[in-house]
Coordinates of C-alpha atoms and ligand atoms in Angstrom, one line a residue:
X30 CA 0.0 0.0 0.0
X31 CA 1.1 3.1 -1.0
X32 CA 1.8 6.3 1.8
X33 CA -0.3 8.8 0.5
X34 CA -3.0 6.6 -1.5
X35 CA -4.6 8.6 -4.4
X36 CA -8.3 9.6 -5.1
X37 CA -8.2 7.3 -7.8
X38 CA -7.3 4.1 -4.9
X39 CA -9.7 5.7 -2.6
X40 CA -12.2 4.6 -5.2
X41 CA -10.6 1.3 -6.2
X42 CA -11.1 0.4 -2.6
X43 CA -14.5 1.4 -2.0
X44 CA -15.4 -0.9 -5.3
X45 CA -13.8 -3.5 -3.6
X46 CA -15.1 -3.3 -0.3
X47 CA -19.1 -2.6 -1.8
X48 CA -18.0 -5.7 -3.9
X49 CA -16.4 -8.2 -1.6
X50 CA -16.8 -6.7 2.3
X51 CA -19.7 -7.3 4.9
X52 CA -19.4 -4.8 7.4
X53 CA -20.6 -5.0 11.1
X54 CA -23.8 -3.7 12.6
X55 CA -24.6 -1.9 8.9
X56 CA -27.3 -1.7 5.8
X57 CA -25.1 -3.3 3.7
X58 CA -26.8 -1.9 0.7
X59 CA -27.2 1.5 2.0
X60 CA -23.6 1.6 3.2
X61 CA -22.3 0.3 -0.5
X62 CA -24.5 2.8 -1.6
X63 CA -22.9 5.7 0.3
X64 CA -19.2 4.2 -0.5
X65 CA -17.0 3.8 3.3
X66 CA -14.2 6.0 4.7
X67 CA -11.1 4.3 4.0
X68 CA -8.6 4.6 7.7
X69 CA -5.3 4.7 6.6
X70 CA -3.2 6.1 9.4
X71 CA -3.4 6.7 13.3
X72 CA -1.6 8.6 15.7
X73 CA -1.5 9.7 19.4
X74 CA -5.8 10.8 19.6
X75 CA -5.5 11.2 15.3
X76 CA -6.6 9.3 12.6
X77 CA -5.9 9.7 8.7
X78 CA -8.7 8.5 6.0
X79 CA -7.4 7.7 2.2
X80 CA -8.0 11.6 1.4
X81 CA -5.5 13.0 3.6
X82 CA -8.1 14.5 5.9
X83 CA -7.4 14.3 9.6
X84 CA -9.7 13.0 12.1
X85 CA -9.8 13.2 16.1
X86 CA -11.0 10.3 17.5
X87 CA -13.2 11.1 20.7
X88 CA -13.9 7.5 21.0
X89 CA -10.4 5.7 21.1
X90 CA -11.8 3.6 18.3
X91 CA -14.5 1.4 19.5
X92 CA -14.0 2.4 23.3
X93 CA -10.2 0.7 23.6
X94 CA -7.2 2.4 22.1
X95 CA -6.3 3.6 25.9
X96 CA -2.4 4.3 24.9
X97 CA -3.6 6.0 21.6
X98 CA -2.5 5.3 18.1
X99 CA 1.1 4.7 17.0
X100 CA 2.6 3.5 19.9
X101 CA 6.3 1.7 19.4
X102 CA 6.6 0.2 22.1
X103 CA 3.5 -1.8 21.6
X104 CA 4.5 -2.8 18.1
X105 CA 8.1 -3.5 19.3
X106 CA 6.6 -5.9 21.5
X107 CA 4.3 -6.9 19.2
X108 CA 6.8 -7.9 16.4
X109 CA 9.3 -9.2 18.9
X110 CA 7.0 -12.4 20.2
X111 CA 5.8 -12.9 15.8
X112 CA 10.1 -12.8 15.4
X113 CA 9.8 -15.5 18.4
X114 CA 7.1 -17.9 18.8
X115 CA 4.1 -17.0 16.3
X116 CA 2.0 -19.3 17.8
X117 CA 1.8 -21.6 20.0
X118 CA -1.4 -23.3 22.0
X119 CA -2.0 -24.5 26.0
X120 CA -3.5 -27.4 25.1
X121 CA -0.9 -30.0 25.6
X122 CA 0.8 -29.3 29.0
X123 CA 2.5 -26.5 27.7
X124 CA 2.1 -22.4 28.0
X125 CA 3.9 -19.6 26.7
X126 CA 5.9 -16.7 29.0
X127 CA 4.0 -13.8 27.8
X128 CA 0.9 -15.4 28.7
X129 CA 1.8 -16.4 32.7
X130 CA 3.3 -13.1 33.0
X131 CA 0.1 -11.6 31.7
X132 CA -2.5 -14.1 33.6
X133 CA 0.3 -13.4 36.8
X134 CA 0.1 -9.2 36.0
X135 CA -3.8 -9.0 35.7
X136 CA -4.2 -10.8 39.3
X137 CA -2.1 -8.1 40.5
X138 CA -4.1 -5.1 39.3
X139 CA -7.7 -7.0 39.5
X140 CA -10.3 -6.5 42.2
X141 CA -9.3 -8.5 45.4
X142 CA -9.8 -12.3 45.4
X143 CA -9.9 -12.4 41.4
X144 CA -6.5 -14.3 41.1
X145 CA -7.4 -16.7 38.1
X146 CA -8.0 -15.8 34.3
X147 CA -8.5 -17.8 31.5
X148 CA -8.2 -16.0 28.4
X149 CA -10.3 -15.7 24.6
X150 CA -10.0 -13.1 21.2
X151 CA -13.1 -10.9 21.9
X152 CA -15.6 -9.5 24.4
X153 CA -18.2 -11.5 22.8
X154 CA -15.9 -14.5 23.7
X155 CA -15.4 -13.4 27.2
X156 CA -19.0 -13.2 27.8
X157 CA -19.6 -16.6 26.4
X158 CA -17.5 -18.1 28.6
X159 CA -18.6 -16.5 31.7
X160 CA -21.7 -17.9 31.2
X161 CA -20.5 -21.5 30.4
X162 CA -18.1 -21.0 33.6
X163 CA -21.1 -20.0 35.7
X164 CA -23.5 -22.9 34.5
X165 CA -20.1 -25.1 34.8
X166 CA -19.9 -24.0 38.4
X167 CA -23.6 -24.3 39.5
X168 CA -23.3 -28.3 38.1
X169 CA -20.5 -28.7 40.0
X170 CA -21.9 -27.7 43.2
X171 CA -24.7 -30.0 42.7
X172 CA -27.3 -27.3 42.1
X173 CA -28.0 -28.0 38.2
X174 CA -31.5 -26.3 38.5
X175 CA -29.1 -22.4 39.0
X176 CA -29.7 -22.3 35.1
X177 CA -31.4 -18.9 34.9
X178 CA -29.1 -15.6 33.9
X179 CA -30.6 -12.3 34.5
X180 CA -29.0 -9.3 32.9
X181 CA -30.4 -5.3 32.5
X182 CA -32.3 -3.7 29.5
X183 CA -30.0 -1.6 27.0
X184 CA -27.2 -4.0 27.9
X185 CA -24.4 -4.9 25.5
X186 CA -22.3 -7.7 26.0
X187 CA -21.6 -8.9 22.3
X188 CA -22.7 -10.6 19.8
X189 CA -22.0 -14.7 19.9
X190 CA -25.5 -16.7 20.3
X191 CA -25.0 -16.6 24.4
X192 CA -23.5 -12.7 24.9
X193 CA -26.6 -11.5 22.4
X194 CA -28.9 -13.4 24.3
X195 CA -27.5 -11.7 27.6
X196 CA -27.9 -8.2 25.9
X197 CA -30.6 -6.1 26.7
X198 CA -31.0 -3.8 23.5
X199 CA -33.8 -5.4 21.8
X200 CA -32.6 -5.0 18.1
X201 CA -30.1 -7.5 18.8
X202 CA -32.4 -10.1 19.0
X203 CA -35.1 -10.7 16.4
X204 CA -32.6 -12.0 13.2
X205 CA -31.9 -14.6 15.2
X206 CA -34.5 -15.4 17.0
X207 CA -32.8 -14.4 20.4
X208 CA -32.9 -14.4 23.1
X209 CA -32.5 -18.0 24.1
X210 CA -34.9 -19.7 26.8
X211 CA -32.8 -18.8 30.5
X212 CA -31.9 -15.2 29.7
X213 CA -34.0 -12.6 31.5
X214 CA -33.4 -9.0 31.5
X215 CA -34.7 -7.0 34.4
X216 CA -34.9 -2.9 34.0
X217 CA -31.7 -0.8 34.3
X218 CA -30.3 2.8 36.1
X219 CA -31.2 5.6 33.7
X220 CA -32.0 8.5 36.0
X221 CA -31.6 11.1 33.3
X222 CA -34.1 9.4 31.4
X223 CA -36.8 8.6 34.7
X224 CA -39.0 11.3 34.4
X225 CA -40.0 10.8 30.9
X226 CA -40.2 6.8 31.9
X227 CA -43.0 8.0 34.8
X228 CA -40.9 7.7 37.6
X229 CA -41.7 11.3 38.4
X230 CA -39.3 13.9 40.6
X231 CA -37.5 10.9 42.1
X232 CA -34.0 11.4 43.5
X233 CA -31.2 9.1 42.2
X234 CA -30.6 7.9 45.2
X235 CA -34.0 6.7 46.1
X236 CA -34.6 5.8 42.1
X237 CA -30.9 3.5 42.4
X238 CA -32.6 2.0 45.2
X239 CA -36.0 1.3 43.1
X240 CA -34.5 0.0 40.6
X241 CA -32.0 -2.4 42.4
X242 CA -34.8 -3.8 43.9
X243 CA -36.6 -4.9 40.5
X244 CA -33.6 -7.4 40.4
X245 CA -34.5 -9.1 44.4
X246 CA -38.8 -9.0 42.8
X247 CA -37.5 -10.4 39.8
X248 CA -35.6 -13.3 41.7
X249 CA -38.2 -14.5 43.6
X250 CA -40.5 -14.4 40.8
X251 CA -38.2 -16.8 39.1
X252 CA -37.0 -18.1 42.3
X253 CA -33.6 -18.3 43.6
X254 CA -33.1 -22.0 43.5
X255 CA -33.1 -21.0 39.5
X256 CA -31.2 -18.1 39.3
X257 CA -27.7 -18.9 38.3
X258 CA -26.0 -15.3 38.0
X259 CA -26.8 -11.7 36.9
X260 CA -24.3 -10.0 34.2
X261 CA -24.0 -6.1 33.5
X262 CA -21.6 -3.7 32.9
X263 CA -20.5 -1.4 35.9
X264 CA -21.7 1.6 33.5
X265 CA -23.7 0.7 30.4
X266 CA -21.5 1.8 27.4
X267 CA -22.9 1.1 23.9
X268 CA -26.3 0.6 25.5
X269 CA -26.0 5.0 26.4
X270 CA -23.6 5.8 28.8
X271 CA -26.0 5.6 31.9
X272 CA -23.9 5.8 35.4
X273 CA -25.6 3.9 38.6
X274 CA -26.5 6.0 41.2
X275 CA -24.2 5.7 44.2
X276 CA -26.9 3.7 46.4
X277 CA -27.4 1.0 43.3
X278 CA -24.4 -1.1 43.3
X279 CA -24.4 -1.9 47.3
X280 CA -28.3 -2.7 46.6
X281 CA -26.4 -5.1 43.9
X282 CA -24.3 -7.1 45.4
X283 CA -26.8 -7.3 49.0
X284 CA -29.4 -8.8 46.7
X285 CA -27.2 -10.9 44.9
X286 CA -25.5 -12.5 48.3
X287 CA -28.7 -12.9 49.9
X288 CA -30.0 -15.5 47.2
X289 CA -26.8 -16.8 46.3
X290 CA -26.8 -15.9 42.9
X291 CA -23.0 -15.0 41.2
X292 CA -22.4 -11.5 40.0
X293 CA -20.9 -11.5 36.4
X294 CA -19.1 -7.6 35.7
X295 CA -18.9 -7.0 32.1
X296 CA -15.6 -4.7 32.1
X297 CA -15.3 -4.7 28.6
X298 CA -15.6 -1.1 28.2
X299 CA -14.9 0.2 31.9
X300 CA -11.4 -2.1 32.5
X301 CA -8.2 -0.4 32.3
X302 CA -8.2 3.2 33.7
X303 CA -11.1 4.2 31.7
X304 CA -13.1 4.9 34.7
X305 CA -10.0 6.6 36.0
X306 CA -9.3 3.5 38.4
X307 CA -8.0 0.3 36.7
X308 CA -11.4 -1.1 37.0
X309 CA -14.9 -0.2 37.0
X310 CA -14.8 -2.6 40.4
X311 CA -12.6 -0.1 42.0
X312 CA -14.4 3.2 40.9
X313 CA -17.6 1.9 42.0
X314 CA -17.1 -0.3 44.3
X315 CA -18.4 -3.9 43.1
X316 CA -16.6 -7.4 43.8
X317 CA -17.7 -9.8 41.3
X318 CA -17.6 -13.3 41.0
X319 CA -16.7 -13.4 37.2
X320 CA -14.9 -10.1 35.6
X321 CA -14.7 -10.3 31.4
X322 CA -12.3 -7.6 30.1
X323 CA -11.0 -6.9 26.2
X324 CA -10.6 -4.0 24.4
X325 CA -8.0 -1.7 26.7
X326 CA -6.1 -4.7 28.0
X327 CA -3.8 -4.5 24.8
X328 CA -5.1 -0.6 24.0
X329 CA -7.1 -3.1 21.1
X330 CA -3.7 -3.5 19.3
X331 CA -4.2 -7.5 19.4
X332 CA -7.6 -8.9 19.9
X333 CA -7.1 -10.3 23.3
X334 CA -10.1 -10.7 26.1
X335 CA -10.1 -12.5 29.8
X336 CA -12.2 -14.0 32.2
X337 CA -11.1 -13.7 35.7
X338 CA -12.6 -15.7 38.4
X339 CA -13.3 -14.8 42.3
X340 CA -12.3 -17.6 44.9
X341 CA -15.4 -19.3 44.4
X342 CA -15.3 -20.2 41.0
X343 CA -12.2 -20.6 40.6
X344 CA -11.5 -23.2 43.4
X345 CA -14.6 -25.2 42.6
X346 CA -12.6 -25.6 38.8
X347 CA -9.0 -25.6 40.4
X348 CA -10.3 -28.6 42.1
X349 CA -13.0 -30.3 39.7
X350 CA -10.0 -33.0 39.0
X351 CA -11.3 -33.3 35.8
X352 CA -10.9 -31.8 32.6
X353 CA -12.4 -28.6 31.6
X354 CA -13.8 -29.5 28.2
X355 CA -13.5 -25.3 26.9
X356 CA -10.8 -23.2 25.3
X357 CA -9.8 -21.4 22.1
X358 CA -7.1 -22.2 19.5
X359 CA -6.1 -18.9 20.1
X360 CA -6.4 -19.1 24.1
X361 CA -3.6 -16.8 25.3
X362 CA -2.3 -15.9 22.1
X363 CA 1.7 -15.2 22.0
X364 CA 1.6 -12.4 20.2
X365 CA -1.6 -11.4 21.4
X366 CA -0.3 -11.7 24.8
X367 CA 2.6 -9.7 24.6
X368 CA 1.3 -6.8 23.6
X369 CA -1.3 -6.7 26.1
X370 CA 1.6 -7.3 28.5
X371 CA 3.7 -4.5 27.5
X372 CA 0.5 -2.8 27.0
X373 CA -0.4 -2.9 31.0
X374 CA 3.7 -2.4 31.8
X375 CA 3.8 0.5 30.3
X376 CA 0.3 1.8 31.9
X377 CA 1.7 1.5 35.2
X378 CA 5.4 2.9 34.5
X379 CA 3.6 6.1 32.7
X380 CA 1.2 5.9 35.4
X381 CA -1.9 6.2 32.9
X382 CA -4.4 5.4 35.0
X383 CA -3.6 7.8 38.2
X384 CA -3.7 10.3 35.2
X385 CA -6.7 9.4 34.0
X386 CA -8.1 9.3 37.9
X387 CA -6.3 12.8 39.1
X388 CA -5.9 14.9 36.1
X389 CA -6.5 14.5 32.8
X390 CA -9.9 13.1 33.7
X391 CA -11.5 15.5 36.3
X392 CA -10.6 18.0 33.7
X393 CA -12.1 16.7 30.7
X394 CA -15.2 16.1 33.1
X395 CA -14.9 20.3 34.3
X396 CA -14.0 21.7 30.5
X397 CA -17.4 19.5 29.3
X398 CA -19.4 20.9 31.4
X399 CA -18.2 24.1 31.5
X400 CA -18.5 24.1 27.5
X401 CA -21.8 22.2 27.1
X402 CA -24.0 22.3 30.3
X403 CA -25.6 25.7 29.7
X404 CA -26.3 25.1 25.9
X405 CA -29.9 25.1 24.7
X406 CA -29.4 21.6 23.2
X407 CA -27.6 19.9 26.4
X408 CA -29.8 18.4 28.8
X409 CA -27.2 16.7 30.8
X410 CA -23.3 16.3 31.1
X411 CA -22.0 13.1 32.8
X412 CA -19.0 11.2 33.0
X413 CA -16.0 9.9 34.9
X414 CA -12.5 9.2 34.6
X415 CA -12.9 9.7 30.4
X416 CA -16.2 8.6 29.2
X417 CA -18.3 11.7 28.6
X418 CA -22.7 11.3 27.9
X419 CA -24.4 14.4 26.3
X420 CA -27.6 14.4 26.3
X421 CA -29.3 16.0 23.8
X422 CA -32.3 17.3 24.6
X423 CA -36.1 19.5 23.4
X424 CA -36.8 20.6 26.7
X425 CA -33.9 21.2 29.0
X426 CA -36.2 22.3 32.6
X427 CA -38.4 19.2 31.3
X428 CA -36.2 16.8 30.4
X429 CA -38.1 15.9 27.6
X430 CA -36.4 14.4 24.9
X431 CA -36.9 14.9 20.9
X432 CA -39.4 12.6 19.1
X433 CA -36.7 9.4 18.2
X434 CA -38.1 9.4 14.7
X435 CA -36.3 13.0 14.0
X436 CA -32.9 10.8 15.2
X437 CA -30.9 14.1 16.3
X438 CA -28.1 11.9 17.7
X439 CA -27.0 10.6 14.3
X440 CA -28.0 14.3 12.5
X441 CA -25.3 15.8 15.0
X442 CA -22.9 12.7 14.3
X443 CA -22.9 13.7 10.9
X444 CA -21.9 16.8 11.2
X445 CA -19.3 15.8 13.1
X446 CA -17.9 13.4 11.1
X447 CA -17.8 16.0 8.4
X448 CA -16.2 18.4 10.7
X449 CA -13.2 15.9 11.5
X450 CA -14.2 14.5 14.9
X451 CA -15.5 11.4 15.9
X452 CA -18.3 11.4 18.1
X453 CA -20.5 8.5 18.6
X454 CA -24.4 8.9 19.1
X455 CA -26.6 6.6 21.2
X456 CA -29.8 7.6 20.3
X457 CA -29.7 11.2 21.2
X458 CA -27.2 10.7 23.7
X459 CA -23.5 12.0 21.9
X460 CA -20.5 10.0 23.5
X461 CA -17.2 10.5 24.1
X462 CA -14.2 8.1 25.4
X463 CA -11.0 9.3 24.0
X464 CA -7.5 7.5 24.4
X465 CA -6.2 7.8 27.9
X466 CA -3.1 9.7 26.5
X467 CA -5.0 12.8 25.6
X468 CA -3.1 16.1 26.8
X469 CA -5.3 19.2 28.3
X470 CA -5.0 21.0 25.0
X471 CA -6.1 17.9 22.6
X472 CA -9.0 18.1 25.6
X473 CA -9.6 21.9 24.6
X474 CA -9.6 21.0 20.9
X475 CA -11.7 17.9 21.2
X476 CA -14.7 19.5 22.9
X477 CA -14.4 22.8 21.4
X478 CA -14.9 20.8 17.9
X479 CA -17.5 19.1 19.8
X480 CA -19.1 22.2 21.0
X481 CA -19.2 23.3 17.2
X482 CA -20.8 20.4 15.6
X483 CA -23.7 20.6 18.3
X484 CA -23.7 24.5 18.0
X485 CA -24.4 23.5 13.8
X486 CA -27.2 20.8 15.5
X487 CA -28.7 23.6 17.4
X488 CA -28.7 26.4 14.4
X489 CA -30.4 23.2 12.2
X490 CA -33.4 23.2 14.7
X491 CA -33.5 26.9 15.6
X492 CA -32.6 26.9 18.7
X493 CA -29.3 28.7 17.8
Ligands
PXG510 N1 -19.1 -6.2 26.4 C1 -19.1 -4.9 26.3 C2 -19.5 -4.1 27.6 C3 -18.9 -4.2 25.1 O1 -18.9 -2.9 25.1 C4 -18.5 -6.4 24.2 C5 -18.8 -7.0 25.4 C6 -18.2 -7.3 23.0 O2 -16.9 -7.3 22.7 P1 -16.4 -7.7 21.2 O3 -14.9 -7.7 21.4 O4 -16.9 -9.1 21.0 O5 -17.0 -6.7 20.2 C7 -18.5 -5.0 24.0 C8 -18.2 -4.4 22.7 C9 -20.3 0.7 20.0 C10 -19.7 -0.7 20.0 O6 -20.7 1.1 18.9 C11 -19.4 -1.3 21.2 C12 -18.9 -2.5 21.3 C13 -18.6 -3.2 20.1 C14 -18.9 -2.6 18.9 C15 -19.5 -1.4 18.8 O7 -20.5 1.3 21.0 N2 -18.6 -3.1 22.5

């Protein structure tokens, strides 16, 4: 491929791509139609397309680039274990070094008491196995009948037959005529959004406590002899950036205890500084049973996910004496591996996420709000660490919400896209999670692009 590809290839490659390419989670004819951005380049918070034009991407690519793009030492790492040992598997007695010291390096920065991980290529993956690991668990302890999994509406947890079922936003299910008999979804924290869903002037406090409690009604409706585990993500990502009021979580894990039911965290999105601890656990307080990570733990330079198991689990499979009949080709990965390795090394020598925690993330959380809160389109700013929620809004005092048929969100997308920033919508809620790396004056330029492109929003429905 050449450097600077010409308009002329830009072309060639969209022909070939319309021709030859299914793309994820898209119209395929609409999107052939339409012809797709080609991504040539990356670097630091930057991306290239085939034109030459420049991008900033508020989103750290789907949520994971966490040490941003063009990093050396990750491809030097990289391109070190391929020069090495390009593969090799953990299926005969036999491991690799990049591995252990990965599997040894994640128990040391992992929630207390999570000191075992098995490892897979994707979230989806991840999520698939927790399940199988929890129904694996339940047979072992002689309770078979612990076959129910209850995760939240406007969850997302991927996309194999299992991690779709466990999903909670309902257009992943219908194709294929998900989700399968076991998976129950009970409702979810979306404060911002409980007015307009009749909960009335509620506090977040008393509504974290409401809603926490659907979970314990929804339990002994099924009944807890049935109830094998519930799954969700510390804070929903692709499902709209909704954060748990502070008194949900201990409602959580309370409920969960008292009917013995194990608590599955999908860290997926939240693992690795995101939140501005190393995990969502941390930030907010949760010890799971199961934790799935993948995406940050190798900055999504390798595709690389984990399962990590609490005492309980994993001493019910350290001593099942038997074999456990599960695992990938690709199970701990060399290469893989040592990229997320290096990836997590050099996190804690650059100390990444205290940044994230202390400075670069309370100020991308103040320069949002100072930027966005009072504008006539913004209902809402909310965030942590460096995930940022916009809300965007028809009546601010009312929180009422433009008619979803208008579909603002992806109106303002556009505009951003054209005006070189990446900016995902979520319904009408714009998102940002940018690469942990950012400095204070990528920060300035990011939301003062963002600012603009919702400013252009604004002026296209008069309120500007
Ligand atoms: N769990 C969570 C919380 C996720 O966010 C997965 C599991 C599945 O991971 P894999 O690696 O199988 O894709 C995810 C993935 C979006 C978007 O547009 C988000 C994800 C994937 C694709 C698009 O926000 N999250």
């Amino acid at each position: 491929m050449s450097a600077t590809p010409t308009h002329n290839q830009t072309k060639h490659w969209q022909e070939l791509d319309a021709r030859h390419h299914i793309h994820p989670f898209s119209d395929t004819a609409a999107l052939n139609a339409e012809g797709v951005r080609i991504i040539t380049r990356g670097k630091g918070i930057y991306l290239w397309d085939s034109e030459g034009n420049r991008l900033i991407d508020g989103m750290a690519g789907l949520w994971c680039v966490q040490l941003g793009y063009g990093n050396e030492e990750l491809a030097e790492a990289g391109c070190e274990a391929l020069r090495t040992l390009p593969y090799y598997n953990h299926f005969f007695k036999t491991a690799n070094p990049w591995t252990i010291e990965l599997a040894a390096t994640l128990a040391g920065i992992l929630p207390q008491g999570l000191t075992r991980v098995l490892f897979a290529n994707s979230g989806s993956e991840a999520n698939d196995t927790a399940i199988k690991l929890i129904r694996y668990y339940w047979n072992l302890k002689g309770r078979p009948e612990k076959k129910i999994h209850i995760s939240r509406e406007y969850a997302y947890h991927g996309v194999t037959m299992a991690a779709a079922s466990l999903s909670g936003l309902t257009p992943m299910h219908p194709q294929w005529d998900l989700p399968f008999p076991g998976f129950v979804k009970v409702p979810t924290v979306y404060w911002y959004g409980a007015k307009a869903a009749g909960y009335g002037d509620i506090t977040p406090d008393e509504y974290g406590l409401l809603i926490a409690r659907k979970l314990e009604e929804k339990i002994l409706e099924l009944g807890p002899d049935n109830v094998a585990s519930f799954s969700a993500e510390p804070v929903h990502g692709a499902g709209g950036l909704m954060f748990p009021p502070e008194t949900y979580w201990p409602e959580i894990q309370r409920i969960c205890r008292k009917y013995d039911v194990l608590l599955h965290l999908d860290e997926v999105i939240t693992g690795f500084g995101r939140t501005g601890r190393w995990f969502g656990s941390h930030t907010f307080g949760i010890a799971p049973d199961i934790l799935t990570m993948a995406k940050g733990l190798s900055s999504g330079y390798q595709p690389i996910s984990a399962i990590a198991l609490g005492e309980r689990v994993g001493e019910a499979i350290a001593t099942a004496n038997e074999e456990l009949v599960h695992g990938y080709t690709y199970s701990g990965h060399p290469v893989a591996s040592a990229v997320a390795l290096k990836n997590l090394q050099i996190m804690a020598r650059d100390k990444i996420v205290e940044r994230v925690g202390e400075d670069i993330g309370p100020y991308f959380q103040a320069r949002a709000r100072e930027l966005l809160s009072n504008h006539p389109l913004v209902g809402e700013v909310r965030g942590t660490g460096l995930l940022c929620a916009i809300e965007l809004v028809k009546d601010k005092a009312a929180r009422e919400f433009y008619d979803r048929k208008l579909d603002i969100g992806t109106q303002c997308r556009n505009h951003c896209f054209s005006n070189g920033l990446v900016m995902r919508a979520i319904r009408d809620t714009m998102v940002l999670s940018p690469p942990l790396v950012i400095s204070r004056q990528e920060v300035d330029e990011l939301l003062g692009l963002a600012r603009r492109c919702i400013d252009l929003q604004a002026k296209d429905l008069g309120k500007l």
